[in-house]
Coordinates of C-alpha atoms in Angstrom, one line a residue:
M1 CA 0.0 0.0 0.0
K2 CA 2.8 2.3 0.9
K3 CA 4.5 1.7 -2.5
I4 CA 1.2 2.4 -4.3
L5 CA 0.8 5.7 -2.5
T6 CA 4.4 6.7 -3.2
T7 CA 3.9 6.0 -6.9
L8 CA 0.6 8.0 -7.0
A9 CA 2.4 10.9 -5.2
L10 CA 5.2 10.8 -7.8
I11 CA 2.7 10.8 -10.7
A12 CA 0.9 13.8 -9.1
C13 CA 4.1 15.7 -8.7
V14 CA 5.0 15.1 -12.3
A15 CA 1.6 16.2 -13.5
T16 CA 1.8 19.3 -11.3
A17 CA 5.4 20.1 -12.5
Y18 CA 4.3 19.8 -16.1
G19 CA 1.3 22.0 -15.5
Q20 CA 3.4 24.6 -13.8
Q21 CA 5.9 24.6 -16.6
A22 CA 3.2 25.0 -19.3
K23 CA 2.0 28.2 -17.5
S24 CA 5.3 29.5 -16.1
I25 CA 6.3 31.6 -19.1
A26 CA 2.9 33.4 -19.4
A27 CA 2.8 33.8 -15.6
A28 CA 6.4 35.2 -15.5
K29 CA 5.6 37.7 -18.2
S30 CA 2.4 38.8 -16.5
A31 CA 4.2 39.2 -13.2
A32 CA 6.9 41.2 -14.8
E33 CA 4.5 43.5 -16.6
A34 CA 2.6 44.2 -13.3
A35 CA 5.8 44.9 -11.5
Q36 CA 7.0 47.3 -14.2
A37 CA 3.6 49.1 -14.1
A38 CA 4.0 49.6 -10.3
A39 CA 7.5 50.9 -10.8
D40 CA 6.2 53.3 -13.4
D41 CA 3.7 54.7 -10.9
A42 CA 5.2 57.8 -9.3
K43 CA 3.8 57.1 -5.8
K44 CA 4.7 53.4 -5.8
A45 CA 8.2 54.1 -7.2
T46 CA 9.1 55.7 -3.9
K47 CA 8.8 52.3 -2.1
Q48 CA 11.7 49.9 -1.8
A49 CA 9.3 46.9 -2.0
T50 CA 8.2 48.0 -5.5
W51 CA 11.8 47.8 -6.8
L52 CA 12.5 44.5 -5.0
K53 CA 9.4 43.0 -6.6
L54 CA 10.4 44.3 -10.1
G55 CA 14.0 43.0 -9.7
Q56 CA 12.8 39.5 -8.8
A57 CA 10.1 39.5 -11.5
M58 CA 12.6 40.3 -14.1
L59 CA 14.9 37.6 -12.8
D60 CA 12.0 35.1 -12.9
A61 CA 11.3 36.2 -16.5
Y62 CA 14.9 35.5 -17.4
N63 CA 14.8 32.0 -15.9
A64 CA 11.3 30.9 -17.1
P65 CA 12.3 30.0 -20.7
A66 CA 15.0 27.7 -19.5
G67 CA 12.5 25.2 -18.3
N68 CA 12.9 22.7 -15.6
G69 CA 16.3 21.4 -16.7
W70 CA 19.5 21.9 -14.7
V71 CA 23.1 21.5 -15.6
G72 CA 24.3 18.0 -14.8
A73 CA 20.9 16.3 -15.2
T74 CA 20.5 13.2 -17.3
D75 CA 17.9 12.9 -20.0
Q76 CA 16.1 10.2 -17.9
E77 CA 15.9 12.6 -14.9
L78 CA 14.5 15.4 -17.1
Q79 CA 11.9 13.1 -18.6
I80 CA 10.3 12.8 -15.2
V81 CA 10.1 16.6 -14.4
M82 CA 9.3 17.5 -18.0
S83 CA 6.8 14.7 -18.8
G84 CA 4.7 15.5 -21.8
E85 CA 6.8 18.5 -22.9
K86 CA 7.5 18.1 -26.7
V87 CA 11.0 17.9 -28.1
R88 CA 10.9 19.6 -31.5
K89 CA 14.1 18.1 -32.8
T90 CA 17.0 16.0 -31.7
E91 CA 20.4 16.2 -33.5
T92 CA 24.1 15.6 -33.0
V93 CA 26.1 18.8 -33.1
Q94 CA 29.7 19.9 -32.4
V95 CA 30.5 22.6 -29.9
M96 CA 34.2 23.6 -29.4
N97 CA 35.1 20.4 -31.2
R98 CA 33.1 18.2 -28.9
N99 CA 30.0 16.1 -29.8
F100 CA 26.7 17.0 -28.1
T101 CA 23.2 15.8 -28.4
K102 CA 21.0 18.8 -29.0
K103 CA 17.3 18.7 -28.0
V104 CA 15.3 21.6 -29.3
Y105 CA 12.2 22.9 -27.3
D106 CA 10.0 25.9 -27.9
T107 CA 12.0 28.3 -25.9
R108 CA 15.4 26.8 -25.5
N109 CA 17.9 24.2 -26.6
Y110 CA 19.5 21.6 -24.3
Y111 CA 22.9 20.2 -25.1
F112 CA 23.8 16.9 -23.6
N113 CA 27.5 15.9 -23.4
E114 CA 29.3 12.6 -24.2
Q115 CA 28.3 11.4 -20.7
G116 CA 24.6 12.0 -21.4
R117 CA 24.4 14.9 -19.0
L118 CA 22.9 18.4 -19.7
E119 CA 25.9 20.8 -20.0
I120 CA 24.5 23.8 -21.9
I121 CA 21.1 25.5 -21.7
E122 CA 20.6 27.9 -24.6
I123 CA 17.6 30.3 -24.5
T124 CA 16.2 30.8 -27.9
K125 CA 13.0 32.7 -27.1
P126 CA 13.5 35.0 -24.0
I127 CA 10.6 36.9 -22.6
Y128 CA 12.8 40.0 -22.5
K129 CA 16.2 40.2 -24.1
D130 CA 17.3 42.7 -21.4
A131 CA 15.6 41.0 -18.4
L132 CA 18.9 40.8 -16.5
D133 CA 19.7 44.5 -17.2
R134 CA 16.3 45.5 -15.9
S135 CA 16.5 43.2 -12.9
L136 CA 19.9 44.7 -12.0
K137 CA 18.7 48.3 -12.3
A138 CA 15.7 47.5 -10.1
F139 CA 17.8 45.9 -7.3
A140 CA 20.2 48.9 -7.6
K141 CA 17.3 51.2 -7.1
A142 CA 16.0 49.1 -4.1
N143 CA 19.5 49.5 -2.6
E144 CA 19.4 53.3 -3.0
L145 CA 16.1 53.3 -1.0
D146 CA 17.5 50.9 1.6
V147 CA 18.8 53.7 3.9
K148 CA 19.1 51.5 7.0
G149 CA 20.5 48.5 5.0
K150 CA 17.8 46.1 6.2
K151 CA 17.6 44.4 2.8
A152 CA 21.3 44.5 2.0
K153 CA 21.7 40.7 2.2
V154 CA 18.7 40.0 0.0
I155 CA 19.7 42.6 -2.6
A156 CA 23.3 41.3 -2.6
A157 CA 22.3 37.7 -3.1
A158 CA 20.1 38.7 -6.1
I159 CA 22.9 40.7 -7.6
E160 CA 25.4 37.9 -7.3
E161 CA 22.8 35.6 -9.0
I162 CA 22.6 38.1 -11.8
N163 CA 26.4 38.1 -12.1
K164 CA 26.3 34.3 -12.4
K165 CA 23.6 34.4 -15.1
Y166 CA 25.6 36.8 -17.1
L167 CA 28.7 34.6 -16.8
D168 CA 26.6 31.6 -18.0
D169 CA 25.5 33.6 -21.0
A170 CA 29.1 34.7 -21.7
F171 CA 30.5 31.2 -21.6
N172 CA 27.7 29.8 -23.7
A173 CA 28.2 32.6 -26.4
Y174 CA 32.0 31.9 -26.3
Q175 CA 31.4 28.1 -26.8
F176 CA 29.2 28.8 -29.8
G177 CA 31.8 31.0 -31.3
R178 CA 30.0 34.3 -30.7
S179 CA 33.1 36.1 -29.2
S180 CA 31.7 39.7 -29.5
E181 CA 28.5 38.7 -27.7
A182 CA 30.5 36.9 -25.0
S183 CA 32.5 40.0 -24.4
V184 CA 29.4 42.1 -23.8
Y185 CA 28.1 39.5 -21.3
F186 CA 31.5 39.2 -19.5
E187 CA 31.6 43.0 -19.0
A188 CA 28.0 43.0 -17.9
A189 CA 28.9 40.3 -15.3
A190 CA 31.7 42.5 -14.0
N191 CA 29.5 45.6 -13.8
A192 CA 26.8 43.7 -12.0
L193 CA 29.2 42.5 -9.3
A194 CA 30.5 46.1 -8.9
T195 CA 27.0 47.3 -8.1
A196 CA 26.2 48.2 -4.4
P197 CA 25.8 46.7 -1.9
V198 CA 28.1 43.9 -3.4
S199 CA 30.7 46.3 -4.7
K200 CA 33.2 43.7 -5.7
I201 CA 35.7 43.9 -8.6
D202 CA 35.5 40.8 -10.9
T203 CA 38.9 41.1 -12.6
S204 CA 38.5 37.7 -14.2
A205 CA 35.3 38.8 -16.0
I206 CA 36.9 42.0 -17.1
F207 CA 39.9 40.1 -18.5
N208 CA 37.6 37.6 -20.3
A209 CA 35.6 40.6 -21.7
A210 CA 38.9 42.0 -23.0
F211 CA 40.1 38.7 -24.5
T212 CA 36.9 38.0 -26.3
A213 CA 36.8 41.5 -27.6
W214 CA 40.3 40.9 -28.9
L215 CA 39.2 37.7 -30.5
S216 CA 36.5 39.7 -32.3
S217 CA 39.0 42.3 -33.5
E218 CA 37.2 45.0 -31.5
N219 CA 40.6 46.5 -30.9
E220 CA 39.7 49.9 -29.2
R221 CA 37.3 48.2 -26.8
A222 CA 39.7 45.4 -26.1
R223 CA 42.4 47.9 -25.4
G224 CA 40.3 49.8 -22.9
L225 CA 39.4 46.6 -21.1
F226 CA 43.0 45.3 -20.9
E227 CA 44.1 48.7 -19.7
K228 CA 41.5 48.4 -17.0
C229 CA 42.8 45.0 -16.0
I230 CA 46.4 46.4 -15.7
S231 CA 45.2 49.4 -13.6
L232 CA 43.6 46.8 -11.2
G233 CA 46.8 44.8 -11.0
Y234 CA 45.4 41.9 -12.9
Y235 CA 47.6 40.8 -15.8
G236 CA 46.2 37.4 -16.9
E237 CA 48.3 34.2 -17.0
D238 CA 52.0 35.0 -17.5
G239 CA 51.2 38.7 -18.1
D240 CA 49.1 37.9 -21.2
A241 CA 47.4 41.3 -20.9
F242 CA 50.6 43.0 -21.9
A243 CA 51.1 40.7 -24.9
K244 CA 47.6 41.4 -26.1
L245 CA 48.0 45.1 -25.7
S246 CA 51.1 45.1 -27.7
D247 CA 49.3 43.2 -30.4
I248 CA 46.5 45.6 -30.4
A249 CA 48.9 48.6 -30.5
G250 CA 50.5 47.1 -33.6
K251 CA 47.1 46.6 -35.3
L252 CA 46.2 50.2 -34.4
G253 CA 49.5 51.5 -35.9
D254 CA 50.9 52.5 -32.4
E255 CA 54.5 51.5 -32.9
E256 CA 55.5 53.1 -29.6
G257 CA 52.8 51.2 -27.7
V258 CA 54.0 47.9 -29.2
V259 CA 57.3 47.9 -27.4
K260 CA 56.1 49.8 -24.4
Y261 CA 53.6 47.1 -23.4
L262 CA 56.1 44.3 -24.1
E263 CA 58.8 45.9 -22.0
E264 CA 56.4 46.6 -19.1
G265 CA 55.2 43.0 -19.3
F266 CA 58.7 41.6 -19.4
T267 CA 59.8 43.4 -16.2
K268 CA 56.9 41.6 -14.4
Y269 CA 56.8 38.3 -16.3
P270 CA 60.3 37.7 -17.8
Q271 CA 59.4 34.0 -18.2
S272 CA 56.3 34.7 -20.4
Q273 CA 57.0 33.1 -23.8
S274 CA 54.4 35.3 -25.6
I275 CA 56.0 38.5 -24.2
L276 CA 59.6 37.2 -24.8
I277 CA 58.9 36.2 -28.4
G278 CA 57.1 39.4 -29.0
L279 CA 60.2 41.4 -27.8
I280 CA 62.6 39.3 -29.8
N281 CA 60.5 39.6 -33.0
Y282 CA 60.1 43.3 -32.5
Y283 CA 63.8 44.1 -32.1
V284 CA 64.9 41.7 -34.8
S285 CA 62.3 43.0 -37.3
K286 CA 63.3 46.5 -36.6
G287 CA 66.9 45.7 -37.0
E288 CA 67.6 47.4 -33.6
N289 CA 70.1 46.4 -31.0
T290 CA 68.8 43.3 -29.2
N291 CA 71.0 44.2 -26.2
R292 CA 67.8 46.0 -24.9
I293 CA 66.3 42.6 -24.2
F294 CA 69.4 41.6 -22.0
E295 CA 69.2 45.0 -20.2
L296 CA 65.6 44.1 -19.2
L297 CA 66.7 40.6 -18.2
D298 CA 69.5 42.0 -16.1
M299 CA 67.0 44.2 -14.3
A300 CA 64.9 41.1 -13.6
K301 CA 68.0 39.3 -12.3
K302 CA 68.8 42.1 -9.8
N303 CA 65.3 41.8 -8.4
E304 CA 65.5 38.0 -8.2
P305 CA 69.2 36.9 -8.3
N306 CA 68.3 33.4 -7.3
N307 CA 65.6 32.9 -9.8
A308 CA 66.9 30.1 -12.0
S309 CA 64.2 30.4 -14.6
L310 CA 65.6 33.8 -15.6
Y311 CA 68.8 32.1 -16.8
Y312 CA 66.6 29.7 -18.7
V313 CA 64.9 32.6 -20.4
E314 CA 68.3 34.1 -21.2
G315 CA 69.4 30.9 -22.9
T316 CA 66.2 30.8 -24.9
I317 CA 66.8 34.3 -26.1
H318 CA 70.4 33.5 -27.2
E319 CA 69.1 30.5 -29.2
K320 CA 66.9 32.8 -31.3
L321 CA 69.6 35.3 -32.2
E322 CA 72.4 35.4 -34.7
P323 CA 75.2 34.5 -35.2
K324 CA 74.3 31.0 -34.2
D325 CA 77.6 29.7 -32.9
E326 CA 78.3 32.8 -30.7
H327 CA 74.9 32.9 -29.2
G328 CA 74.7 29.1 -28.9
Q329 CA 77.7 29.1 -26.6
L330 CA 76.1 31.9 -24.5
A331 CA 72.8 29.9 -24.5
V332 CA 74.6 26.8 -23.1
A333 CA 76.4 28.9 -20.4
A334 CA 73.0 30.4 -19.4
Y335 CA 71.3 27.0 -19.2
R336 CA 74.2 25.7 -17.1
K337 CA 74.0 28.6 -14.8
C338 CA 70.3 27.9 -14.5
S339 CA 71.0 24.4 -13.3
E340 CA 73.8 25.6 -11.0
I341 CA 71.5 28.0 -9.2
N342 CA 68.7 25.4 -8.8
P343 CA 69.9 21.8 -9.5
N344 CA 66.3 20.6 -9.1
Y345 CA 64.9 22.9 -11.8
E346 CA 64.6 20.5 -14.8
Y347 CA 64.3 23.3 -17.5
G348 CA 67.9 24.3 -17.3
Y349 CA 68.9 20.7 -18.3
I350 CA 66.1 20.5 -20.8
G351 CA 67.2 23.8 -22.4
E352 CA 70.8 22.5 -22.8
G353 CA 69.6 19.2 -24.1
V354 CA 67.3 20.7 -26.7
Y355 CA 70.0 23.1 -27.8
F356 CA 72.5 20.2 -28.6
Y357 CA 69.7 18.0 -30.1
N358 CA 68.7 20.9 -32.5
K359 CA 72.3 21.6 -33.3
A360 CA 72.7 17.9 -34.2
I361 CA 69.7 18.1 -36.5
E362 CA 71.1 21.2 -38.3
I363 CA 74.4 19.5 -38.9
Q364 CA 72.8 16.4 -40.1
E365 CA 70.7 18.4 -42.7
K366 CA 73.9 20.1 -43.8
A367 CA 75.7 16.8 -44.2
Q368 CA 72.9 15.4 -46.3
S369 CA 73.6 18.0 -49.0
E370 CA 77.4 17.7 -48.8
M371 CA 78.8 16.0 -51.9
D372 CA 82.5 15.8 -50.8
D373 CA 83.1 12.5 -48.9
A374 CA 85.7 13.9 -46.5
K375 CA 83.6 16.9 -45.6
Y376 CA 80.6 14.6 -45.2
M377 CA 82.4 12.4 -42.8
A378 CA 83.6 15.4 -40.8
L379 CA 80.0 16.7 -40.5
I380 CA 78.8 13.2 -39.4
K381 CA 81.4 13.3 -36.6
E382 CA 80.1 16.8 -35.6
F383 CA 76.6 15.6 -35.7
E384 CA 77.3 12.6 -33.4
A385 CA 79.2 14.7 -31.0
A386 CA 76.4 17.2 -30.8
L387 CA 73.8 14.4 -30.4
K388 CA 75.8 12.8 -27.5
G389 CA 76.1 16.2 -26.0
C390 CA 72.3 16.2 -25.2
I391 CA 72.4 12.9 -23.4
A392 CA 73.7 14.0 -20.0
P393 CA 71.3 17.0 -19.5
F394 CA 68.3 15.1 -20.8
E395 CA 69.1 12.2 -18.5
K396 CA 69.3 14.6 -15.5
A397 CA 66.1 16.3 -16.5
Y398 CA 64.3 12.9 -16.7
E399 CA 65.7 11.9 -13.3
I400 CA 64.6 15.0 -11.4
S401 CA 61.3 15.9 -13.1
K402 CA 58.1 15.2 -11.2
S403 CA 55.9 15.9 -14.2
E404 CA 54.9 12.9 -16.1
D405 CA 54.3 15.0 -19.2
V406 CA 57.8 16.5 -19.0
K407 CA 59.4 13.0 -18.4
S408 CA 57.5 11.7 -21.5
S409 CA 58.8 14.5 -23.7
V410 CA 62.3 14.1 -22.5
A411 CA 62.1 10.3 -23.0
E412 CA 61.1 10.9 -26.6
Y413 CA 64.3 12.8 -27.2
L414 CA 66.4 10.1 -25.4
K415 CA 64.8 7.3 -27.3
N416 CA 65.7 9.0 -30.6
V417 CA 69.3 9.7 -29.5
Y418 CA 69.9 6.1 -28.2
F419 CA 68.4 4.6 -31.3
R420 CA 71.2 6.3 -33.3
F421 CA 73.9 4.7 -31.0
R422 CA 72.2 1.5 -30.0
N423 CA 74.7 -0.7 -31.8
E424 CA 77.7 1.0 -30.3
S425 CA 77.4 -0.6 -26.9
E426 CA 75.2 -2.8 -24.7
D427 CA 74.5 0.2 -22.4
Y428 CA 73.2 2.3 -25.3
M429 CA 70.9 -0.6 -26.4
T430 CA 69.6 -0.9 -22.9
K431 CA 68.9 2.8 -22.6
Y432 CA 67.2 2.8 -26.0
K433 CA 64.9 -0.1 -24.9
K434 CA 64.1 1.7 -21.6
Y435 CA 63.0 5.0 -23.2
E436 CA 61.2 3.2 -26.0
S437 CA 59.1 1.5 -23.4
V438 CA 58.5 4.8 -21.5
V439 CA 57.3 6.5 -24.7
A440 CA 55.1 3.6 -25.7
S441 CA 53.5 3.5 -22.2
S442 CA 52.8 7.3 -22.2
K443 CA 50.8 7.0 -25.5
K444 CA 48.5 4.3 -24.2

């Protein structure tokens, strides 16, 4: 009897849920219209409750077209709470190079991921396109009228929810390749969180707004947003804001800005590859003295004399400059200094190993086009000497690294090297088999 009653209760809940869903959009719109009418009334507009009601009504109007689905739900779970609601179309689509099952409803699309869980809710027929904007303005007005702060927590919670909704819209737009739209939503999310009484700075949202504007080639807007990030002390991963600002300056014809942003970024993030490569390319393309790069690096060393990674950066710079032989020797010296300062920092050894490996490849290519036998054999000896020169640093890097990805990459180099010399000795053959096994295991 208990099981029968439970089943009947579940059926009743499902029927109720479906009935509520069928009416929710019309009800949300009606409530929003009534709340807006009250706010438009001069007398009622002086009351805080009027604006609280309008703010919530607009938030409800935003949510209503999304239906009863929730991120993480399975299709089976949704069939229970959405019983009877018609799916207009089901198809397989790609979003960000991933396969999704897309289910089309009257007001939205649901995207189920490879695990069969709802990951993206895309509203296709909103009640109001500016529902979140109107909700935020209403809560901001309610806060103005909240002289004693009695409703501060309620208003703050609503504003934080609005911020999250904007972020959801931003990430959805980004995933669907609508970068310009995503940028607007990211900025709106930041502006929402900055609204009193929350009054927080969402630097991540501002940076994302800048990045997506940059993706959309909205250079002036992106520049302003990245500048705002920098003024707030938020530079992105490895100072990416500086690299992007330099790129934007170049697109806008601001040659002075190109190098200004790179140098400023380099002083803060000398290890950043995007900034480093940007600086090298700038000075090399302009035919200017690349000593300026080393001047900046010396400044960084004075601030952090025991930062081994700075010497790794120095070695990387030398490798990219001409003449090859002269800068190659300086690169090796820098990599070895890096390892001397911090023997447990694998990248000094990796830098040295890669240098000798690449040098060996260059000599081999040169030998392949040499027609003179004597010169050819001399080049082969150089090639083998350079190739053996990378063994010790690579072995050390493999020994000390705690990263499986790094160890796998280093093992790939060592496998290739030992393959060349596997017939010279039993030790070389053993090492070749060892690293061949490591590489094979890492690819499984």
